[in-house]
CSV table of C-alpha atoms in Angstrom, one decimal:
chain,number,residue,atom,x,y,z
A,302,UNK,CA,131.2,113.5,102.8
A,303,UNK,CA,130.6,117.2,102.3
A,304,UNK,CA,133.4,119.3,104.5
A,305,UNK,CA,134.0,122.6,103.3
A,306,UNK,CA,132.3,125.6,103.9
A,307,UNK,CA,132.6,127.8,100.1
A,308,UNK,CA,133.3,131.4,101.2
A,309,UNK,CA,131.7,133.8,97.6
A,310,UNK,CA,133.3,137.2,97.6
A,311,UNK,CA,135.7,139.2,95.6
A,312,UNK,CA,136.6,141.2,98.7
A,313,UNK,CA,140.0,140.2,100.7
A,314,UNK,CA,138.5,141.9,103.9
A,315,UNK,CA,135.2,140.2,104.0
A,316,UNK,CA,136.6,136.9,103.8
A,317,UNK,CA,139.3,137.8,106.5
A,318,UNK,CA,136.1,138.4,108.8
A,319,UNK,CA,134.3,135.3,108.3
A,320,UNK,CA,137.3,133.8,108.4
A,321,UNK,CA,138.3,135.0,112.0
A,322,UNK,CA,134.6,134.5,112.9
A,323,UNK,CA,134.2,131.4,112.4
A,324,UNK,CA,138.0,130.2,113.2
A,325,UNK,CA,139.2,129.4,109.9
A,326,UNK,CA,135.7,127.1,109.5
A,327,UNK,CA,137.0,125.4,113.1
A,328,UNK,CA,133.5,126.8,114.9
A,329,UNK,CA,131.4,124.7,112.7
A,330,UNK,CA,133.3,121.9,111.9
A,331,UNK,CA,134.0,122.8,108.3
A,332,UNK,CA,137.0,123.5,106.1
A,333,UNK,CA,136.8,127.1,104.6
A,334,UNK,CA,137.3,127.3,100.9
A,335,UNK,CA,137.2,130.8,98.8
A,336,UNK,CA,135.8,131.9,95.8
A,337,UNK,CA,136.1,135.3,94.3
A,338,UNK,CA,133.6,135.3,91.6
A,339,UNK,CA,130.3,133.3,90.6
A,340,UNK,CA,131.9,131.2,88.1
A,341,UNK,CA,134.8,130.3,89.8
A,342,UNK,CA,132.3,129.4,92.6
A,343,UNK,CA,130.2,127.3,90.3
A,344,UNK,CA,133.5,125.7,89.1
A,345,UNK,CA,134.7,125.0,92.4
A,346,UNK,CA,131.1,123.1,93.8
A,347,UNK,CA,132.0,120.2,91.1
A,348,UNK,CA,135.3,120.0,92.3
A,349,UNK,CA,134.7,120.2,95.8
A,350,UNK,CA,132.9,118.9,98.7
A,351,UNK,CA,130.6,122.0,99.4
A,352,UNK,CA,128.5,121.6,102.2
A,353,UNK,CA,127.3,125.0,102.8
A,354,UNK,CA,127.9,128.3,100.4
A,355,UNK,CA,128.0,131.8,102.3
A,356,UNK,CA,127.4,134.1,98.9
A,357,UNK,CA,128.0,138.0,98.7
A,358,UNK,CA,125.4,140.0,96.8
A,359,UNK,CA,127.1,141.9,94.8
A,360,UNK,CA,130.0,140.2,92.7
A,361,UNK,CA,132.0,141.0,89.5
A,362,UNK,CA,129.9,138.9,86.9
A,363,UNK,CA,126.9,138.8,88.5
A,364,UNK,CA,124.9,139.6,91.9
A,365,UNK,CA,124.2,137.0,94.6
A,366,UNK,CA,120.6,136.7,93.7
A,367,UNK,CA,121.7,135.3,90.3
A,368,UNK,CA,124.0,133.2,91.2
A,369,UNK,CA,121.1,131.3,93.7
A,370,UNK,CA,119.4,131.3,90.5
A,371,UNK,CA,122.0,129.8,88.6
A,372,UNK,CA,122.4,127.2,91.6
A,373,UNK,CA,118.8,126.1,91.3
A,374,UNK,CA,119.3,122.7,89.4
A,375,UNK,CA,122.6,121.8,90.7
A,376,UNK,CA,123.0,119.1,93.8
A,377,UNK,CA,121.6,120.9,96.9
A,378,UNK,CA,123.9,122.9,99.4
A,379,UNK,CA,123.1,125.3,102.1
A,380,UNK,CA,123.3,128.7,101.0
A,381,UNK,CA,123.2,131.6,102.6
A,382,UNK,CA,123.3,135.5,100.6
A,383,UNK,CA,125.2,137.9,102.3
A,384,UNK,CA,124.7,141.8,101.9
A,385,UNK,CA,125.6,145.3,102.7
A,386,UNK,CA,122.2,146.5,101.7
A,387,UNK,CA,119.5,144.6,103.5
A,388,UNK,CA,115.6,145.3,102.6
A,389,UNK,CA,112.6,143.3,102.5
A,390,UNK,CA,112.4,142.3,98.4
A,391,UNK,CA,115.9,141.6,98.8
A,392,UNK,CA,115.1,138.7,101.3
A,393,UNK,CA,112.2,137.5,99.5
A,394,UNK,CA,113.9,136.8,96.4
A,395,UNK,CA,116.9,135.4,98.1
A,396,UNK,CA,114.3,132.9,99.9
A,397,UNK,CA,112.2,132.3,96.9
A,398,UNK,CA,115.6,131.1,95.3
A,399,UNK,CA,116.6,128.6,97.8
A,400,UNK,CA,118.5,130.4,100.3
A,401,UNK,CA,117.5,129.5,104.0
A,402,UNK,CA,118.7,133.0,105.1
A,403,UNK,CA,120.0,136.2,104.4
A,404,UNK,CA,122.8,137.9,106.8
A,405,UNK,CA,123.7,141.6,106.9
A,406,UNK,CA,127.0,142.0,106.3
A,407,UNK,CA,128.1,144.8,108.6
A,408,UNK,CA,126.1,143.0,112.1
A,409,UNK,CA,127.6,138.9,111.7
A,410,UNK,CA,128.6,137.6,114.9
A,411,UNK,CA,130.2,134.0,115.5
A,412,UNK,CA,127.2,132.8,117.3
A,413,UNK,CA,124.5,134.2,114.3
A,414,UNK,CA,126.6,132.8,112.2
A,415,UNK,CA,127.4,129.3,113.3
A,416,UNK,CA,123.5,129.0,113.8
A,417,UNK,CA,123.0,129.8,110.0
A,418,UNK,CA,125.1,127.9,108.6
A,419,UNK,CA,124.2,125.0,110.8
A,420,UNK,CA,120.7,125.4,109.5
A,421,UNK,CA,121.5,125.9,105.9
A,422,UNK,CA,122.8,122.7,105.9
A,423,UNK,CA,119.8,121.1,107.5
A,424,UNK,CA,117.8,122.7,104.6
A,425,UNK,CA,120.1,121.3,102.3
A,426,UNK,CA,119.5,117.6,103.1
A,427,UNK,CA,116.0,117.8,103.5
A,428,UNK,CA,116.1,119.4,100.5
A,429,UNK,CA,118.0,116.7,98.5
A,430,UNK,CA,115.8,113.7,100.4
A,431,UNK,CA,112.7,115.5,98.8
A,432,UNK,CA,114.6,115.8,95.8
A,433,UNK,CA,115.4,111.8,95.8
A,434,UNK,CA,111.7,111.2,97.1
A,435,UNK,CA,110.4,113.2,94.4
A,436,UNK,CA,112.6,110.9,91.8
A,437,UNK,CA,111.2,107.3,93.5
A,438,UNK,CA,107.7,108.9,93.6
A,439,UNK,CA,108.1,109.5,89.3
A,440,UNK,CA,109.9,106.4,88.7
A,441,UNK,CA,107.0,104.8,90.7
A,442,UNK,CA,104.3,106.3,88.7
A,443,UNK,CA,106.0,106.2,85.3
A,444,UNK,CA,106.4,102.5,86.0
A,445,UNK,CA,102.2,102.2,87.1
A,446,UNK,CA,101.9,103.9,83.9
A,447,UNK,CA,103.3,101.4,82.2
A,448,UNK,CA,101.2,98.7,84.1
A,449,UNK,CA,98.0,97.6,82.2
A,450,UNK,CA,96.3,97.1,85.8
A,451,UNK,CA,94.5,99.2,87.4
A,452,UNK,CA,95.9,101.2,89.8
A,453,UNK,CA,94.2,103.5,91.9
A,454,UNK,CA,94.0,105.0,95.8
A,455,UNK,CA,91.0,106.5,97.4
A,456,UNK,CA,90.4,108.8,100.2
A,457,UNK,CA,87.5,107.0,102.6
A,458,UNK,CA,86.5,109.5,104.3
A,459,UNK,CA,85.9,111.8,101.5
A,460,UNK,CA,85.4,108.8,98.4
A,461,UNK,CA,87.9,110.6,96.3
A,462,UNK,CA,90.4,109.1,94.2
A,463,UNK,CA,94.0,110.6,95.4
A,464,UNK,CA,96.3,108.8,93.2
A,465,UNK,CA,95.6,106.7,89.7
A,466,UNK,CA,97.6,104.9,87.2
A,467,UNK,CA,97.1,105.7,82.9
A,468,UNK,CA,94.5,102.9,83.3
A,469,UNK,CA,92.3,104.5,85.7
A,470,UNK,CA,92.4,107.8,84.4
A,471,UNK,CA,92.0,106.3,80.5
A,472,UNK,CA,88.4,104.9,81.6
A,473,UNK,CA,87.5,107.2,83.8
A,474,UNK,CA,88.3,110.1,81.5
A,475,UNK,CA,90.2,111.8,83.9
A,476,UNK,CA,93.8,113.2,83.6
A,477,UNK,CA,96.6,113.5,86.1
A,478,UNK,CA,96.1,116.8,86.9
A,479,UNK,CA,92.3,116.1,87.7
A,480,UNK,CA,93.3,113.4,90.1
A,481,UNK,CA,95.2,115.5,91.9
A,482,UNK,CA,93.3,118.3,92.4
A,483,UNK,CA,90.5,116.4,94.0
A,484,UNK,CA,88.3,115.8,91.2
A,485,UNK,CA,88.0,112.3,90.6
A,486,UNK,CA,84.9,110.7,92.9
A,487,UNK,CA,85.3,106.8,93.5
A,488,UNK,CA,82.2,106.2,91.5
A,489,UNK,CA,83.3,107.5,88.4
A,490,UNK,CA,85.1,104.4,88.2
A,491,UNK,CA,82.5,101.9,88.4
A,492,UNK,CA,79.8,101.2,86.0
A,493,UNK,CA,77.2,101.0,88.6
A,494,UNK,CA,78.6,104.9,89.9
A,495,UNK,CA,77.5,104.6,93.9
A,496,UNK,CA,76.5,101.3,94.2
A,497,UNK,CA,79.7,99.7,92.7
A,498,UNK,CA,81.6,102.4,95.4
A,499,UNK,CA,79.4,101.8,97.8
A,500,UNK,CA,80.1,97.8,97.7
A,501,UNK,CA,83.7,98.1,97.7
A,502,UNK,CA,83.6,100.9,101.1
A,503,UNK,CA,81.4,98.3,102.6
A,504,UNK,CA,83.8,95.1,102.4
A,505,UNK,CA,86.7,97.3,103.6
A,506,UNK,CA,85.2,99.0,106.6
A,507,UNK,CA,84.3,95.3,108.0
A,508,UNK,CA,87.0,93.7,106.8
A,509,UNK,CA,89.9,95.7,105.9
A,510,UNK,CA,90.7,94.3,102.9
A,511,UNK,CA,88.9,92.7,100.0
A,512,UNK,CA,88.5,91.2,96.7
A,513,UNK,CA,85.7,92.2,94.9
A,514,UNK,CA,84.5,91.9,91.0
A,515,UNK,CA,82.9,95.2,89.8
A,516,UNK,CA,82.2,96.3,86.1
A,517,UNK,CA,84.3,99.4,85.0
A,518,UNK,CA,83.4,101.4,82.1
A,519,UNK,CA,85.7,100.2,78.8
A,520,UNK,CA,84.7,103.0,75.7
A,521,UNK,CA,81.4,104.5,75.4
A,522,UNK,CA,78.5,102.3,76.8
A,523,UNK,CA,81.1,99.3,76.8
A,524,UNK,CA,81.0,97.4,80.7
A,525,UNK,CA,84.1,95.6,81.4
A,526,UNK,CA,84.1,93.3,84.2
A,527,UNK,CA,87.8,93.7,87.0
A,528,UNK,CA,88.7,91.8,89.8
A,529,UNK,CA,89.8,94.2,92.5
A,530,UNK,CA,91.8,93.6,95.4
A,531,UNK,CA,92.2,96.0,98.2
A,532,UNK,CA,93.1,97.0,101.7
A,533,UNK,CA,92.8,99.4,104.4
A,534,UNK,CA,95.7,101.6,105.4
A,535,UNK,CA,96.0,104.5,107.9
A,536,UNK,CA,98.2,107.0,107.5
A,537,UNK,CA,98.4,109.9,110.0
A,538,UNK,CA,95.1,110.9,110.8
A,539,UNK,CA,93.6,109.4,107.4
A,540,UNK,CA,92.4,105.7,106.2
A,541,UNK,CA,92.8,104.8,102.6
A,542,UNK,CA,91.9,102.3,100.4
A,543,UNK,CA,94.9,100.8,97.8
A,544,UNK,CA,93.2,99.3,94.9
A,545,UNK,CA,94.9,96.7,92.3
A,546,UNK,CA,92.4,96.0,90.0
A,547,UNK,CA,92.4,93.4,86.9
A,548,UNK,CA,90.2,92.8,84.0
A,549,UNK,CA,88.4,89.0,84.0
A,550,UNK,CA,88.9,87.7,80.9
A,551,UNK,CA,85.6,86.3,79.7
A,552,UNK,CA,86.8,82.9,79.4
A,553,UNK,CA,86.8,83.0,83.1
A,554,UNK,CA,83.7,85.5,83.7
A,555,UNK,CA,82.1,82.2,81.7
A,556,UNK,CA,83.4,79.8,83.9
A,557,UNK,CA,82.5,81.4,87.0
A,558,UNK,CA,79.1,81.5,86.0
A,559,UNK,CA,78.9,78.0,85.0
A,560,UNK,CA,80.3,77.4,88.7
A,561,UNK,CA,77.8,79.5,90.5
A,562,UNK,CA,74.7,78.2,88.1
A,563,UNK,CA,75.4,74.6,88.0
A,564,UNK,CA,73.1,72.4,90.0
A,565,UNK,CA,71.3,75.2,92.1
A,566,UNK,CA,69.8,73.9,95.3
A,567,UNK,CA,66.3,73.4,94.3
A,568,UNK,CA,64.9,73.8,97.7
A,569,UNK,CA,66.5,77.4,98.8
A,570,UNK,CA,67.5,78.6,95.8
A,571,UNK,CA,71.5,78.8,97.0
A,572,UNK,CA,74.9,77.4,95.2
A,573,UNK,CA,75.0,73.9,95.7
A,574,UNK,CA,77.8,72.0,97.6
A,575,UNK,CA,79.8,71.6,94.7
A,576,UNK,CA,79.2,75.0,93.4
A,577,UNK,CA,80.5,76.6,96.8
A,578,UNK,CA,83.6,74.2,97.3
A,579,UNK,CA,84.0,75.8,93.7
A,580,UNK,CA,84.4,79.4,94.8
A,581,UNK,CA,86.1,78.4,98.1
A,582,UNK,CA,89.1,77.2,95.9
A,583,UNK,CA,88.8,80.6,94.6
A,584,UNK,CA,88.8,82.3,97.8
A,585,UNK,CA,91.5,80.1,98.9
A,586,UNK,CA,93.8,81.1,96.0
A,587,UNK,CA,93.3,84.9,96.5
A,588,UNK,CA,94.0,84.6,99.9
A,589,UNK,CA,96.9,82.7,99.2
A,590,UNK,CA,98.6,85.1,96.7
A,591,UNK,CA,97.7,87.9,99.2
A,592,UNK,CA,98.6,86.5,102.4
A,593,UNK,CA,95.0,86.9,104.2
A,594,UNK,CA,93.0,85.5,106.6
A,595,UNK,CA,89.8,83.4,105.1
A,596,UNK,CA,86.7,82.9,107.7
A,597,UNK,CA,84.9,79.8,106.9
A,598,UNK,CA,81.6,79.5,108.8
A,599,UNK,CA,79.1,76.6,108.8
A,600,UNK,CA,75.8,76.8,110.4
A,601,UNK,CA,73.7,73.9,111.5
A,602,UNK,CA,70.1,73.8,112.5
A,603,UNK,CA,68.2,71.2,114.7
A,604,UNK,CA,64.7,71.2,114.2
A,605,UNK,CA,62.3,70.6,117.4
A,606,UNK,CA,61.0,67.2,117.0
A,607,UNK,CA,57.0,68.9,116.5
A,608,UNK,CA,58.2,70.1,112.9
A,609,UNK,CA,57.0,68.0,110.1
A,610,UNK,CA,59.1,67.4,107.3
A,611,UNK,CA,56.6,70.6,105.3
A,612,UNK,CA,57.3,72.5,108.2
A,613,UNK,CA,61.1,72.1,107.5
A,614,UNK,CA,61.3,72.7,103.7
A,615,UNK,CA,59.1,75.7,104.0
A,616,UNK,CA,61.6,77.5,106.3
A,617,UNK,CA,64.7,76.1,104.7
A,618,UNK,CA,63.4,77.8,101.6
A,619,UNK,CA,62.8,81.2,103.6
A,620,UNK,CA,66.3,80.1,105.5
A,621,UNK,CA,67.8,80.4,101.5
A,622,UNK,CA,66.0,83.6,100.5
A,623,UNK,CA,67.3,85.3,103.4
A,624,UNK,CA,70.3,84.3,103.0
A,625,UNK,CA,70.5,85.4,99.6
A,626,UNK,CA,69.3,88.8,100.2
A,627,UNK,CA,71.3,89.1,103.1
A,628,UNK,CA,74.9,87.6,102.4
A,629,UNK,CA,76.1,90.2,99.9
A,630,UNK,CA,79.2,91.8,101.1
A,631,UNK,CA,81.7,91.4,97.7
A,632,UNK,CA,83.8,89.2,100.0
A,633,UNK,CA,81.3,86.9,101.9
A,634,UNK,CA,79.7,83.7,99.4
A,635,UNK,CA,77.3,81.2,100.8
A,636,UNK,CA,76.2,77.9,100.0
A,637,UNK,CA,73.3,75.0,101.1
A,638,UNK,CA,76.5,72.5,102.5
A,639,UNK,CA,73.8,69.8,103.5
A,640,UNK,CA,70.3,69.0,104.0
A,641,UNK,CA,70.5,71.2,107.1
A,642,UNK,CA,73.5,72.7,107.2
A,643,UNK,CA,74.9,76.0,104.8
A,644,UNK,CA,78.3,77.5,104.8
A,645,UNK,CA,79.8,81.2,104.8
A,646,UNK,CA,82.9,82.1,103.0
A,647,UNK,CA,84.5,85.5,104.0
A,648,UNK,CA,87.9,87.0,103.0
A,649,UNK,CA,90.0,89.0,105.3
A,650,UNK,CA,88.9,89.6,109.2
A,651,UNK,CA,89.9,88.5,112.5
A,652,UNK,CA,88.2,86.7,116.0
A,653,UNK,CA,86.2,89.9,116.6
A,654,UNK,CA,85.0,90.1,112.7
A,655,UNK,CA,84.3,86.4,112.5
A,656,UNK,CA,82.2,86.3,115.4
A,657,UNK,CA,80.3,89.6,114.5
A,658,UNK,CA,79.5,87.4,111.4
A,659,UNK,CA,78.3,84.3,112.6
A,660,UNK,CA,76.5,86.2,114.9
A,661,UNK,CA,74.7,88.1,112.3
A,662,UNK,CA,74.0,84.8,110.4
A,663,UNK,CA,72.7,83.3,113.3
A,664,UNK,CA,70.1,86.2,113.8
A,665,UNK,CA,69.2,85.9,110.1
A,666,UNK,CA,68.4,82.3,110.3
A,667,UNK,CA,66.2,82.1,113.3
A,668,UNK,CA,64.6,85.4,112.1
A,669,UNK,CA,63.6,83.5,108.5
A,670,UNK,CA,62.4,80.7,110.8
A,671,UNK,CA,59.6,82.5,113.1
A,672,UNK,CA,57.2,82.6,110.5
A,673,UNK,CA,54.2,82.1,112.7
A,674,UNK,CA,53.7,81.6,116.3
A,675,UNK,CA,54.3,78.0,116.5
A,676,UNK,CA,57.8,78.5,115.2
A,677,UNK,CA,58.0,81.7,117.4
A,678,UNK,CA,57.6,79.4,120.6
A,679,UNK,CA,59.5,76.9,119.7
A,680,UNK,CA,62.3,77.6,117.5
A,681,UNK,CA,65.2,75.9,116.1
A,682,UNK,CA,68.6,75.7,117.4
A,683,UNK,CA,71.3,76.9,115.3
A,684,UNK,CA,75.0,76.4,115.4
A,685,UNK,CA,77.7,77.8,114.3
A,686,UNK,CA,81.5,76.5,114.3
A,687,UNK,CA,84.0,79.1,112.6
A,688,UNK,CA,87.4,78.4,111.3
A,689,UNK,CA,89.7,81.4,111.0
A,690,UNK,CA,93.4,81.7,109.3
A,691,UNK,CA,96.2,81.9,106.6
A,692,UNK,CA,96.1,79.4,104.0
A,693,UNK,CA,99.8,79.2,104.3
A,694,UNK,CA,99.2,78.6,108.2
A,695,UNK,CA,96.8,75.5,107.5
A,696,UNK,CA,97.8,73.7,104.7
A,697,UNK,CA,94.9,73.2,102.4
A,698,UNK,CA,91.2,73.5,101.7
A,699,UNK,CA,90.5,69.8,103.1
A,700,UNK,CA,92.1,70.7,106.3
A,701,UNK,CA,90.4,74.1,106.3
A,702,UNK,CA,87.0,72.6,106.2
A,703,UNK,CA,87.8,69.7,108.9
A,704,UNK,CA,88.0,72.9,110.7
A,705,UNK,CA,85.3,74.3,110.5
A,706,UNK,CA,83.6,70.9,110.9
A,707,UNK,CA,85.4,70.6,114.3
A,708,UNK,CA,84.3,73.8,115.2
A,709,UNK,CA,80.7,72.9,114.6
A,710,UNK,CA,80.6,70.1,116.1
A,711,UNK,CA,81.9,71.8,119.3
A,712,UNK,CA,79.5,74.1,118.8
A,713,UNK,CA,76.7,71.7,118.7
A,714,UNK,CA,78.0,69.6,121.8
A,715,UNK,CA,78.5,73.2,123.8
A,716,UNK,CA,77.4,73.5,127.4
A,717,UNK,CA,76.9,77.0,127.5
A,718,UNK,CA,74.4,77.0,125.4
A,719,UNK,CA,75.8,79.8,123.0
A,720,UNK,CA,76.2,77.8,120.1
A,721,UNK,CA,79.2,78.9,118.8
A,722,UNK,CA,83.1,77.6,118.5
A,723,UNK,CA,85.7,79.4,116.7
A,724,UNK,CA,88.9,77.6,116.1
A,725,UNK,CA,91.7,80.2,115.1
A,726,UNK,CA,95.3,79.2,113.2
């Protein structure tokens, strides 16, 4: 613990008056040590437990303003110059160099300077937590640096990236000093430049936090596909977006494919059943590794006993074209489930977010069904039955989707007529 006040001047007097001043250190609870030159002083601050330096202008080997400057890269104390001669340069210079005041020596009182040195020492350890801030903040980035993912922070409100890792700033061309003076725009990243950003700020604002695949840039006219995973945060009055983003190996850019290609519905032109229990394993894995909520929605429609079998396959294909225009946030995927049923995966959200969605679905289906007046009259009913939680708080896919079937069916059997059931875990 740092005790002793360090007292810097060759005169006997002077010290004798700080001395008496201050009660031999008793008035602010320090231990009064002396010093009659600057290296002595400098000696003295490895040897002792300096809390606070009171430091005459004008020594034997050098003046006070020197010795601040000498004093710059060593463990922070409070200091505090002392003078005969006070002016305005003199005070700048002192405060440029790190002391938090300067005292005239001729009009100290024990009040003036109690308060001073109470300060100084204030200074001193906000001083050294910056100091040890500043440290973690370049061990941090050196060790980002050495990370081959890519590591970046944007500003939502103004789409500019605040912070990036070697990564980042290699594709996007872009050096350190860029990034930080404002420079960098979101959409340099992407390969797609505002619609690539423009994806990503979507998923957050409804969701909060995403996983989203979007081509970066890799070399001159080279696209390199990277799965990104981020979240909202608000600091003071500010939102931001923390991206950690990964390159897809083509191996598994292939495979994907195959999973979303294989055995299409014919009818609406969606991922089949297989295809989408496919990509909710996926889901189910991200949100696994990053602790989030997945939505799972499944929407059933009953078809007034006056539509023909033609009647039915004509909507369910308009059903599946608005659907895939429609369902194209990064995070949301949907898939035919049955003859009359499809389901919505989403990742991230809450109650209020997954009923905005199935809400929205809702509206899109009946919409794609009133093709004509006969279905304007009479449309179909549609239900929807959401299941909404961890994957570590339900245990696994099967159970997730028993769910959302339970969910649905309460739905369907619903008295209110709403046509909805959300079943939360």
């Amino acid at each position: 613990m740092r005790d002793q006040l360090l007292v810097v001047d060759d005169d006997a007097t002077d010290r004798l008056l700080i001395r008496r001043l201050l009660a031999d250190g008793a008035t602010v609870g320090l231990k009064l040590v002396e010093a009659e030159t600057a290296q002595e002083a400098v000696e003295m601050l490895r040897t002792h437990r300096v809390a606070c330096m009171l430091i005459d202008q004008v020594l034997p080997d050098m003046t006070g303003l020197d010795l601040l400057n000498m004093l710059a890269n060593i463990e922070p104390v409070g200091l505090i110059l002392v003078s005969g001669v006070m002016d305005v340069s003199l005070s700048r210079d002192a405060i440029r160099l790190g002391a938090h005041d300067v005292l005239p020596k001729d009009d100290m009182d024990t009040a003036r300077l109690s308060l001073a040195i109470h300060a100084a020492i204030g200074t001193a350890r906000v001083r050294q937590q910056m100091a040890e801030h500043s440290q973690h903040l370049e061990l941090f980035f050196a060790l980002a640096d050495e990370c081959r993912d890519y590591l970046f922070v944007i500003d939502l409100s103004t789409g500019v990236v605040v912070e990036a890792n070697a990564e980042i700033r290699r594709i996007s061309g872009a050096d350190r000093t860029e990034v930080h003076a404002g420079k960098l725009s979101a959409e340099r990243i992407f390969a797609a430049g505002p619609t690539g950003w423009n994806r990503l700020r979507a998923s957050i604002e409804y969701y909060g936090q995403a996983t989203v695949e979007l081509e970066v840039f890799n070399g001159p006219g080279r696209r390199m596909p990277i799965e990104i995973r981020a979240r909202r945060v608000t600091h003071g009055p500010r939102q931001y977006m923390i991206c950690v983003g990964r390159e897809v190996s083509r191996e598994r850019g292939l495979e994907r494919e195959v999973i979303r290609l294989r055995d299409p519905d014919q009818l609406t032109g969606l991922p089949s059943r297989e295809a989408f229990m496919g990509e909710l394993e996926r889901s189910w894995n991200w949100a696994m590794n990053d602790d989030t909520a997945l939505v799972l929605t499944m929407l059933s429609i009953s078809w007034p006993e006056r539509y023909t079998e033609d009647m039915r396959a004509v909507m369910l294909r308009q059903v599946g074209q608005a659907l895939l225009g429609n369902v194209r946030r990064s995070n949301e995927l949907v898939g035919r489930y049955s003859e009359n049923s499809f389901a919505v995966i989403a990742t991230g959200g809450d109650e209020i977010v997954a009923r905005k969605l199935a809400d929205r679905l809702r509206m899109l289906i009946r919409g794609a069904c009133a093709s004509d007046v006969e279905s304007a009259m009479h449309p179909p009913h549609v239900a929807a039955g959401i299941a909404l939680g961890r994957p570590s708080d339900i245990g696994s896919v099967s159970e997730f989707m028993d769910l959302a079937a339970q969910a649905l069916d309460s739905a369907q059997k619903a008295e209110t007529g709403q046509g909805m059931h959300l079943l939360a875990v």
